[in-house]
mmCIF file of C-alpha atoms and ligand atoms in Angstrom:
data_model
loop_
_atom_site.group_PDB
_atom_site.id
_atom_site.type_symbol
_atom_site.label_atom_id
_atom_site.label_comp_id
_atom_site.label_asym_id
_atom_site.label_seq_id
_atom_site.Cartn_x
_atom_site.Cartn_y
_atom_site.Cartn_z
ATOM 1 C CA MET Z 5 97.274 113.859 141.964
ATOM 2 C CA GLN Z 6 96.924 114.296 138.235
ATOM 3 C CA LEU Z 7 95.974 111.052 136.483
ATOM 4 C CA ILE Z 8 97.853 110.734 133.226
ATOM 5 C CA ASP Z 9 95.186 109.401 130.825
ATOM 6 C CA GLY Z 10 97.013 107.645 128.145
ATOM 7 C CA LYS Z 11 93.946 106.015 126.790
ATOM 8 C CA ALA Z 12 92.393 109.416 126.059
ATOM 9 C CA VAL Z 13 95.570 110.882 124.715
ATOM 10 C CA ALA Z 14 96.135 107.911 122.426
ATOM 11 C CA GLN Z 15 92.589 108.340 121.019
ATOM 12 C CA GLU Z 16 93.469 111.949 120.165
ATOM 13 C CA ILE Z 17 96.644 110.939 118.390
ATOM 14 C CA ARG Z 18 94.919 108.213 116.523
ATOM 15 C CA GLU Z 19 92.290 110.767 115.209
ATOM 16 C CA LYS Z 20 95.098 112.968 113.987
ATOM 17 C CA VAL Z 21 96.885 110.064 112.239
ATOM 18 C CA LYS Z 22 93.645 109.023 110.665
ATOM 19 C CA LYS Z 23 93.186 112.517 109.152
ATOM 20 C CA ALA Z 24 96.777 112.478 107.853
ATOM 21 C CA VAL Z 25 96.195 108.944 106.408
ATOM 22 C CA GLU Z 26 93.064 110.311 104.635
ATOM 23 C CA GLU Z 27 95.095 113.022 102.962
ATOM 24 C CA ALA Z 28 97.727 110.503 101.935
ATOM 25 C CA VAL Z 29 95.086 108.262 100.395
ATOM 26 C CA LYS Z 30 93.806 111.220 98.361
ATOM 27 C CA GLU Z 31 97.338 111.520 96.928
ATOM 28 C CA GLY Z 32 97.175 107.947 95.991
ATOM 29 C CA ILE Z 33 99.393 106.541 98.843
ATOM 30 C CA THR Z 34 98.004 104.040 101.457
ATOM 31 C CA PRO Z 35 100.425 103.596 104.310
ATOM 32 C CA GLY Z 36 101.068 99.877 104.838
ATOM 33 C CA LEU Z 37 102.285 97.865 107.833
ATOM 34 C CA ALA Z 38 103.420 94.258 107.930
ATOM 35 C CA VAL Z 39 103.282 92.736 111.402
ATOM 36 C CA VAL Z 40 105.270 89.516 111.923
ATOM 37 C CA LEU Z 41 104.396 87.186 114.767
ATOM 38 C CA VAL Z 42 106.523 84.091 115.414
ATOM 39 C CA GLY Z 43 105.003 81.331 117.610
ATOM 40 C CA ASP Z 44 102.047 81.676 119.843
ATOM 41 C CA ASN Z 45 103.085 83.710 122.965
ATOM 42 C CA PRO Z 46 99.666 84.789 124.344
ATOM 43 C CA ALA Z 47 100.589 88.378 125.193
ATOM 44 C CA SER Z 48 102.313 88.841 121.814
ATOM 45 C CA LYS Z 49 99.110 87.552 120.087
ATOM 46 C CA ILE Z 50 96.955 90.186 121.902
ATOM 47 C CA TYR Z 51 99.463 92.985 121.048
ATOM 48 C CA VAL Z 52 99.558 91.963 117.468
ATOM 49 C CA SER Z 53 95.902 91.750 117.017
ATOM 50 C CA SER Z 54 95.452 95.235 118.520
ATOM 51 C CA LYS Z 55 98.165 96.600 116.226
ATOM 52 C CA ALA Z 56 96.368 95.149 113.113
ATOM 53 C CA ARG Z 57 92.910 96.444 114.388
ATOM 54 C CA VAL Z 58 94.068 99.970 115.065
ATOM 55 C CA SER Z 59 95.849 100.087 111.724
ATOM 56 C CA ARG Z 60 92.630 99.193 109.977
ATOM 57 C CA GLU Z 61 90.614 101.795 112.020
ATOM 58 C CA LEU Z 62 92.999 104.448 110.764
ATOM 59 C CA GLY Z 63 92.932 103.470 107.130
ATOM 60 C CA ILE Z 64 96.403 101.961 107.198
ATOM 61 C CA TYR Z 65 96.731 98.726 105.215
ATOM 62 C CA SER Z 66 97.870 95.878 107.377
ATOM 63 C CA GLU Z 67 98.716 92.293 107.167
ATOM 64 C CA THR Z 68 99.734 89.972 109.979
ATOM 65 C CA ILE Z 69 102.226 87.287 109.011
ATOM 66 C CA THR Z 70 102.079 84.439 111.511
ATOM 67 C CA LEU Z 71 105.092 82.065 111.428
ATOM 68 C CA PRO Z 72 105.419 78.794 113.322
ATOM 69 C CA GLY Z 73 107.416 78.833 116.542
ATOM 70 C CA ASP Z 74 109.975 76.286 115.253
ATOM 71 C CA ILE Z 75 110.873 78.381 112.162
ATOM 72 C CA SER Z 76 114.592 78.481 111.343
ATOM 73 C CA GLN Z 77 116.729 81.648 111.451
ATOM 74 C CA LYS Z 78 117.179 81.590 107.786
ATOM 75 C CA GLU Z 79 113.521 81.134 107.020
ATOM 76 C CA LEU Z 80 112.561 84.054 109.234
ATOM 77 C CA GLU Z 81 115.253 86.265 107.735
ATOM 78 C CA ASP Z 82 114.045 85.384 104.213
ATOM 79 C CA VAL Z 83 110.467 86.396 105.209
ATOM 80 C CA LEU Z 84 111.666 89.787 106.518
ATOM 81 C CA LYS Z 85 113.890 90.398 103.450
ATOM 82 C CA ASN Z 86 110.949 89.708 101.105
ATOM 83 C CA LEU Z 87 108.836 92.257 103.066
ATOM 84 C CA ASN Z 88 111.581 94.781 102.586
ATOM 85 C CA SER Z 89 110.948 94.699 98.835
ATOM 86 C CA GLU Z 90 107.192 94.677 99.045
ATOM 87 C CA LYS Z 91 106.200 98.269 98.091
ATOM 88 C CA ARG Z 92 102.791 98.131 99.790
ATOM 89 C CA PHE Z 93 104.521 97.848 103.184
ATOM 90 C CA HIS Z 94 106.065 101.060 104.433
ATOM 91 C CA GLY Z 95 106.625 99.558 107.825
ATOM 92 C CA ILE Z 96 107.648 96.146 109.183
ATOM 93 C CA LEU Z 97 107.212 95.140 112.744
ATOM 94 C CA LEU Z 98 108.696 91.993 114.117
ATOM 95 C CA GLN Z 99 106.903 91.326 117.433
ATOM 96 C CA LEU Z 100 109.262 90.467 120.346
ATOM 97 C CA PRO Z 101 110.249 88.357 122.147
ATOM 98 C CA LEU Z 102 111.155 85.641 119.580
ATOM 99 C CA PRO Z 103 111.297 81.924 120.487
ATOM 100 C CA PRO Z 104 114.667 81.085 122.124
ATOM 101 C CA GLN Z 105 116.294 79.306 119.239
ATOM 102 C CA LEU Z 106 116.143 82.533 117.166
ATOM 103 C CA ASP Z 107 118.772 85.280 117.214
ATOM 104 C CA GLU Z 108 116.841 88.497 117.783
ATOM 105 C CA GLU Z 109 119.792 90.773 116.811
ATOM 106 C CA ARG Z 110 120.262 89.229 113.379
ATOM 107 C CA ALA Z 111 116.496 89.159 112.717
ATOM 108 C CA ILE Z 112 116.176 92.796 113.498
ATOM 109 C CA GLU Z 113 119.121 93.606 111.262
ATOM 110 C CA SER Z 114 117.280 91.786 108.291
ATOM 111 C CA ILE Z 115 114.619 94.634 108.401
ATOM 112 C CA SER Z 116 115.433 97.478 106.153
ATOM 113 C CA PRO Z 117 116.091 100.626 108.432
ATOM 114 C CA GLU Z 118 113.764 102.617 106.259
ATOM 115 C CA LYS Z 119 110.892 100.254 107.263
ATOM 116 C CA ASP Z 120 111.977 99.745 110.894
ATOM 117 C CA VAL Z 121 108.944 101.414 112.505
ATOM 118 C CA ASP Z 122 109.896 100.066 115.852
ATOM 119 C CA GLY Z 123 113.239 101.842 115.724
ATOM 120 C CA PHE Z 124 115.199 98.792 116.888
ATOM 121 C CA HIS Z 125 117.622 98.445 114.025
ATOM 122 C CA PRO Z 126 121.224 99.328 114.976
ATOM 123 C CA VAL Z 127 121.275 101.964 112.172
ATOM 124 C CA ASN Z 128 118.179 103.678 113.808
ATOM 125 C CA MET Z 129 119.599 103.297 117.287
ATOM 126 C CA GLY Z 130 122.764 104.923 116.078
ATOM 127 C CA TYR Z 131 120.807 107.929 114.607
ATOM 128 C CA LEU Z 132 118.941 108.193 117.834
ATOM 129 C CA SER Z 133 122.060 108.063 119.942
ATOM 130 C CA ARG Z 134 123.705 110.820 117.907
ATOM 131 C CA GLY Z 135 120.794 113.132 118.372
ATOM 132 C CA HIS Z 136 119.141 112.726 114.922
ATOM 133 C CA PRO Z 137 116.424 110.130 115.403
ATOM 134 C CA ARG Z 138 114.772 108.714 112.223
ATOM 135 C CA PHE Z 139 112.361 106.389 113.964
ATOM 136 C CA ILE Z 140 111.871 106.735 117.742
ATOM 137 C CA PRO Z 141 110.867 103.425 119.420
ATOM 138 C CA CYS Z 142 107.115 103.515 119.983
ATOM 139 C CA THR Z 143 106.911 103.211 123.835
ATOM 140 C CA PRO Z 144 109.699 105.735 124.529
ATOM 141 C CA LEU Z 145 107.945 108.207 122.089
ATOM 142 C CA GLY Z 146 104.622 107.553 123.958
ATOM 143 C CA VAL Z 147 106.262 108.343 127.293
ATOM 144 C CA LEU Z 148 107.868 111.486 125.942
ATOM 145 C CA TYR Z 149 104.578 112.569 124.507
ATOM 146 C CA LEU Z 150 102.609 112.093 127.727
ATOM 147 C CA LEU Z 151 105.199 114.121 129.696
ATOM 148 C CA HIS Z 152 104.836 117.043 127.409
ATOM 149 C CA ARG Z 153 101.074 116.641 126.986
ATOM 150 C CA TYR Z 154 100.684 117.040 130.778
ATOM 151 C CA ASN Z 155 103.223 119.920 130.938
ATOM 152 C CA ILE Z 156 105.565 117.985 133.153
ATOM 153 C CA PRO Z 157 108.916 119.873 133.130
ATOM 154 C CA VAL Z 158 111.529 117.634 131.549
ATOM 155 C CA GLU Z 159 114.354 120.084 130.763
ATOM 156 C CA GLY Z 160 116.735 120.272 133.733
ATOM 157 C CA SER Z 161 114.775 117.608 135.710
ATOM 158 C CA SER Z 162 116.269 114.597 137.299
ATOM 159 C CA VAL Z 163 114.771 111.495 135.689
ATOM 160 C CA SER Z 164 115.346 107.889 136.809
ATOM 161 C CA VAL Z 165 114.674 105.205 134.286
ATOM 162 C CA LEU Z 166 114.475 101.823 135.689
ATOM 163 C CA GLY Z 167 115.173 99.011 133.269
ATOM 164 C CA ARG Z 168 117.773 98.984 130.416
ATOM 165 C CA SER Z 169 116.065 97.018 127.733
ATOM 166 C CA ASN Z 170 116.595 97.952 124.065
ATOM 167 C CA ILE Z 171 112.857 98.383 123.653
ATOM 168 C CA VAL Z 172 112.173 100.995 126.350
ATOM 169 C CA GLY Z 173 114.701 101.808 129.060
ATOM 170 C CA ARG Z 174 117.950 102.316 126.962
ATOM 171 C CA PRO Z 175 116.441 104.312 124.154
ATOM 172 C CA LEU Z 176 114.301 106.385 126.510
ATOM 173 C CA SER Z 177 117.340 107.154 128.763
ATOM 174 C CA ILE Z 178 119.282 108.301 125.621
ATOM 175 C CA LEU Z 179 116.349 110.425 124.278
ATOM 176 C CA LEU Z 180 115.839 112.224 127.589
ATOM 177 C CA SER Z 181 119.503 113.172 127.726
ATOM 178 C CA LEU Z 182 119.639 114.629 124.223
ATOM 179 C CA LYS Z 183 120.371 118.254 123.659
ATOM 180 C CA LYS Z 184 116.813 119.128 122.613
ATOM 181 C CA PRO Z 185 114.181 121.456 124.128
ATOM 182 C CA TRP Z 186 111.967 118.450 124.807
ATOM 183 C CA ALA Z 187 114.759 116.543 126.649
ATOM 184 C CA ASN Z 188 117.772 118.061 128.341
ATOM 185 C CA ALA Z 189 117.124 116.004 131.504
ATOM 186 C CA ALA Z 190 119.729 114.645 133.998
ATOM 187 C CA VAL Z 191 119.182 110.915 133.382
ATOM 188 C CA THR Z 192 120.042 107.979 135.690
ATOM 189 C CA LEU Z 193 119.573 104.504 134.081
ATOM 190 C CA LEU Z 194 118.916 102.017 136.915
ATOM 191 C CA HIS Z 195 118.804 98.276 136.775
ATOM 192 C CA SER Z 196 118.929 95.064 138.984
ATOM 193 C CA ARG Z 197 122.702 95.306 139.579
ATOM 194 C CA VAL Z 198 122.583 98.910 141.038
ATOM 195 C CA LYS Z 199 123.486 99.093 144.753
ATOM 196 C CA ASP Z 200 121.203 101.284 146.823
ATOM 197 C CA LEU Z 201 118.598 101.532 144.023
ATOM 198 C CA LYS Z 202 116.142 103.309 146.288
ATOM 199 C CA ARG Z 203 118.471 106.241 147.024
ATOM 200 C CA HIS Z 204 118.591 106.964 143.300
ATOM 201 C CA LEU Z 205 114.859 106.779 142.987
ATOM 202 C CA LYS Z 206 114.350 109.173 145.935
ATOM 203 C CA ASP Z 207 116.364 111.822 144.098
ATOM 204 C CA ALA Z 208 114.242 111.733 140.985
ATOM 205 C CA ASP Z 209 111.708 114.256 139.870
ATOM 206 C CA ILE Z 210 110.399 111.794 137.417
ATOM 207 C CA VAL Z 211 110.526 107.956 137.864
ATOM 208 C CA ILE Z 212 109.973 105.773 134.794
ATOM 209 C CA SER Z 213 109.711 102.043 135.492
ATOM 210 C CA ALA Z 214 110.065 99.516 132.694
ATOM 211 C CA VAL Z 215 111.115 96.321 134.429
ATOM 212 C CA GLY Z 216 108.085 94.059 134.357
ATOM 213 C CA ARG Z 217 107.980 93.318 138.124
ATOM 214 C CA PRO Z 218 104.437 93.473 139.558
ATOM 215 C CA GLU Z 219 104.007 96.368 142.058
ATOM 216 C CA MET Z 220 107.693 96.468 142.754
ATOM 217 C CA LEU Z 221 107.760 100.213 143.572
ATOM 218 C CA ARG Z 222 105.651 101.784 146.334
ATOM 219 C CA GLY Z 223 104.863 105.328 147.318
ATOM 220 C CA GLU Z 224 107.590 105.349 149.950
ATOM 221 C CA ASP Z 225 110.242 104.681 147.307
ATOM 222 C CA ILE Z 226 109.598 108.051 145.446
ATOM 223 C CA LYS Z 227 110.133 111.693 146.310
ATOM 224 C CA ASP Z 228 107.048 113.567 147.485
ATOM 225 C CA GLY Z 229 105.419 115.125 144.418
ATOM 226 C CA ALA Z 230 107.409 113.059 141.872
ATOM 227 C CA VAL Z 231 105.919 112.047 138.577
ATOM 228 C CA ALA Z 232 105.546 108.205 138.169
ATOM 229 C CA ILE Z 233 105.392 106.713 134.690
ATOM 230 C CA ASP Z 234 104.702 102.993 134.645
ATOM 231 C CA VAL Z 235 105.618 101.101 131.503
ATOM 232 C CA GLY Z 236 105.126 97.690 133.204
ATOM 233 C CA ILE Z 237 102.284 95.539 132.129
ATOM 234 C CA ASN Z 238 102.302 92.455 134.311
ATOM 235 C CA ARG Z 239 99.705 89.663 134.583
ATOM 236 C CA VAL Z 240 99.015 88.520 138.229
ATOM 237 C CA GLU Z 241 96.758 85.596 139.047
ATOM 238 C CA ASP Z 242 93.237 86.675 140.121
ATOM 239 C CA PRO Z 243 90.639 83.956 140.413
ATOM 240 C CA ALA Z 244 87.954 86.584 140.724
ATOM 241 C CA LYS Z 245 88.549 87.597 137.220
ATOM 242 C CA GLU Z 246 86.954 85.891 134.238
ATOM 243 C CA LYS Z 247 90.342 85.393 132.487
ATOM 244 C CA GLY Z 248 92.037 84.298 135.732
ATOM 245 C CA TYR Z 249 94.397 87.199 135.851
ATOM 246 C CA ARG Z 250 94.511 90.966 136.090
ATOM 247 C CA LEU Z 251 97.032 93.467 134.751
ATOM 248 C CA VAL Z 252 99.150 95.556 137.191
ATOM 249 C CA GLY Z 253 102.020 97.913 136.656
ATOM 250 C CA ASP Z 254 105.505 98.030 138.265
ATOM 251 C CA PHE Z 255 104.182 100.641 140.652
ATOM 252 C CA HIS Z 256 101.798 99.788 143.586
ATOM 253 C CA TRP Z 257 98.981 102.123 142.506
ATOM 254 C CA GLU Z 258 97.300 102.994 145.849
ATOM 255 C CA SER Z 259 100.607 103.990 147.558
ATOM 256 C CA ILE Z 260 102.100 105.773 144.557
ATOM 257 C CA SER Z 261 98.915 107.765 143.844
ATOM 258 C CA GLU Z 262 99.213 109.200 147.409
ATOM 259 C CA LYS Z 263 102.764 110.277 146.942
ATOM 260 C CA ALA Z 264 103.115 111.303 143.249
ATOM 261 C CA SER Z 265 101.986 114.611 141.714
ATOM 262 C CA ALA Z 266 101.068 112.811 138.491
ATOM 263 C CA ALA Z 267 100.998 109.113 137.490
ATOM 264 C CA THR Z 268 100.006 106.811 134.677
ATOM 265 C CA PRO Z 269 97.654 103.928 135.547
ATOM 266 C CA VAL Z 270 97.886 100.303 134.313
ATOM 267 C CA PRO Z 271 96.033 99.567 132.146
ATOM 268 C CA GLY Z 272 95.051 102.877 130.342
ATOM 269 C CA GLY Z 273 98.390 104.631 130.756
ATOM 270 C CA VAL Z 274 101.552 104.030 128.603
ATOM 271 C CA GLY Z 275 100.143 100.876 126.865
ATOM 272 C CA PRO Z 276 97.675 102.516 124.471
ATOM 273 C CA MET Z 277 100.362 105.153 123.594
ATOM 274 C CA THR Z 278 102.650 102.446 122.140
ATOM 275 C CA VAL Z 279 100.091 101.427 119.558
ATOM 276 C CA ALA Z 280 99.252 105.072 118.689
ATOM 277 C CA MET Z 281 102.955 105.853 118.195
ATOM 278 C CA LEU Z 282 103.347 102.725 116.020
ATOM 279 C CA MET Z 283 100.658 104.364 113.741
ATOM 280 C CA VAL Z 284 102.639 107.554 113.764
ATOM 281 C CA ASN Z 285 105.822 105.739 112.774
ATOM 282 C CA THR Z 286 104.025 103.869 109.989
ATOM 283 C CA TYR Z 287 102.623 107.162 108.612
ATOM 284 C CA LEU Z 288 106.087 108.648 108.979
ATOM 285 C CA ALA Z 289 107.673 105.729 107.000
ATOM 286 C CA SER Z 290 105.197 106.131 104.250
ATOM 287 C CA ALA Z 291 105.479 109.981 104.036
ATOM 288 C CA ARG Z 292 109.286 109.756 103.956
ATOM 289 C CA VAL Z 293 109.526 107.136 101.322
ATOM 290 C CA GLU Z 294 106.758 108.377 99.084
ATOM 291 C CA GLY Z 295 107.733 112.030 99.508
ATOM 292 C CA ILE Z 296 104.330 113.273 100.526
ATOM 293 C CA PRO Z 297 103.840 116.364 102.752
ATOM 294 C CA TRP Z 298 103.581 115.659 106.418
ATOM 295 C CA GLY Z 299 99.900 115.792 107.508
ATOM 296 C CA ILE Z 300 99.934 115.378 111.288
ATOM 297 C CA ASP Z 301 98.864 118.560 113.022
ATOM 298 C CA ASP Z 302 100.224 118.192 116.531
ATOM 299 C CA ASN Z 303 102.672 120.541 118.212
ATOM 300 C CA ILE Z 304 104.180 117.990 120.580
ATOM 301 C CA LEU Z 305 104.746 115.394 117.902
ATOM 302 C CA ASN Z 306 106.090 117.961 115.455
ATOM 303 C CA SER Z 307 108.560 119.270 118.040
ATOM 304 C CA ILE Z 308 109.939 115.848 118.896
ATOM 305 C CA LEU Z 309 109.950 114.422 115.293
ATOM 306 C CA GLU Z 310 111.171 117.702 113.879
ATOM 307 C CA THR Z 311 108.319 117.671 111.234
ATOM 308 C CA LYS Z 312 106.065 120.421 110.117
ATOM 309 C CA LYS Z 313 102.559 120.071 108.730
ATOM 310 C CA GLY Z 314 102.438 120.643 104.981
ATOM 311 C CA GLU Z 315 106.296 120.097 104.602
ATOM 312 C CA LYS Z 316 108.153 117.131 103.172
ATOM 313 C CA ILE Z 317 110.285 115.033 105.521
ATOM 314 C CA GLY Z 318 114.051 115.694 105.215
HETATM 315 N N1 GUN M 416 107.415 93.483 122.585
HETATM 316 C C1 GUN M 416 107.110 94.327 123.561
HETATM 317 N N2 GUN M 416 107.120 95.619 123.176
HETATM 318 C C2 GUN M 416 107.298 95.607 121.835
HETATM 319 C C3 GUN M 416 107.434 96.639 120.848
HETATM 320 O O1 GUN M 416 107.177 97.889 121.101
HETATM 321 N N3 GUN M 416 107.636 96.288 119.609
HETATM 322 C C4 GUN M 416 107.845 94.863 119.289
HETATM 323 N N4 GUN M 416 108.085 94.617 118.054
HETATM 324 N N5 GUN M 416 107.797 93.976 120.132
HETATM 325 C C5 GUN M 416 107.507 94.252 121.430
#
């Protein structure tokens, strides 16, 4: 079985973004990212600090804005709208989930589509659905990248995507179905209400799980030689660990790795790709707004994003 090493691939991408950022800085442009965290969800805090740390490592200017968990809808929207007009921020990321009293849809809609580096704004979801993505959500972009980086045939393949969230499952299912050389797949979007889920899984050449249920899928659930992409990052109690928990995916690793032809581990698979792609999207936002030539030299990214090194973004 081929281990899909997202950790190593994410590192390669970060190096390329770093070079592109250096070129932008020489032109007088420093890409900037505002990360907004509401409340103190422990997993969100870890994600946000890693987004800020990686930004700095790549020369991207980053600020984390931490807001109290009991903030009102109006106050949150005012913070986001102010960030829209701050020239030093090319990208704005609102970490999800939000505390329950807040309306996620309206909060996302307060972010300018030009700065929506998560690609969650309905305008950007619309562009994506129509086959002209402007920002591709980071995790779906990371998954697409890994498939192509490992030469996994996507075009014409049967792909089952498990989970229909707006963050991963739905955008990824749409992307994979687009009429593009890097997509053109037969996509089945599966979820908890589907009868006979396992029958659909068995037909798939590529199974992508993004449901967040620890070790829900086992080797016997997939076709012999299928590719297994695990987007789940689940904490399970483990008294033997210092933190009291360990991370597992949606796939049961031991049994999946005996059946799959290629698979992503957890941790070290899709997770690091999400942050790397956030850096790509932040750089993309700055290059587009500032009109600087595209500086990332990577065939897979340039094919998916329809960008070309040395050319301005249309
Ligand atoms: N929560 C889980 N994944 C994501 C993500 O990709 N972006 C944001 N903003 N929040 C998340």
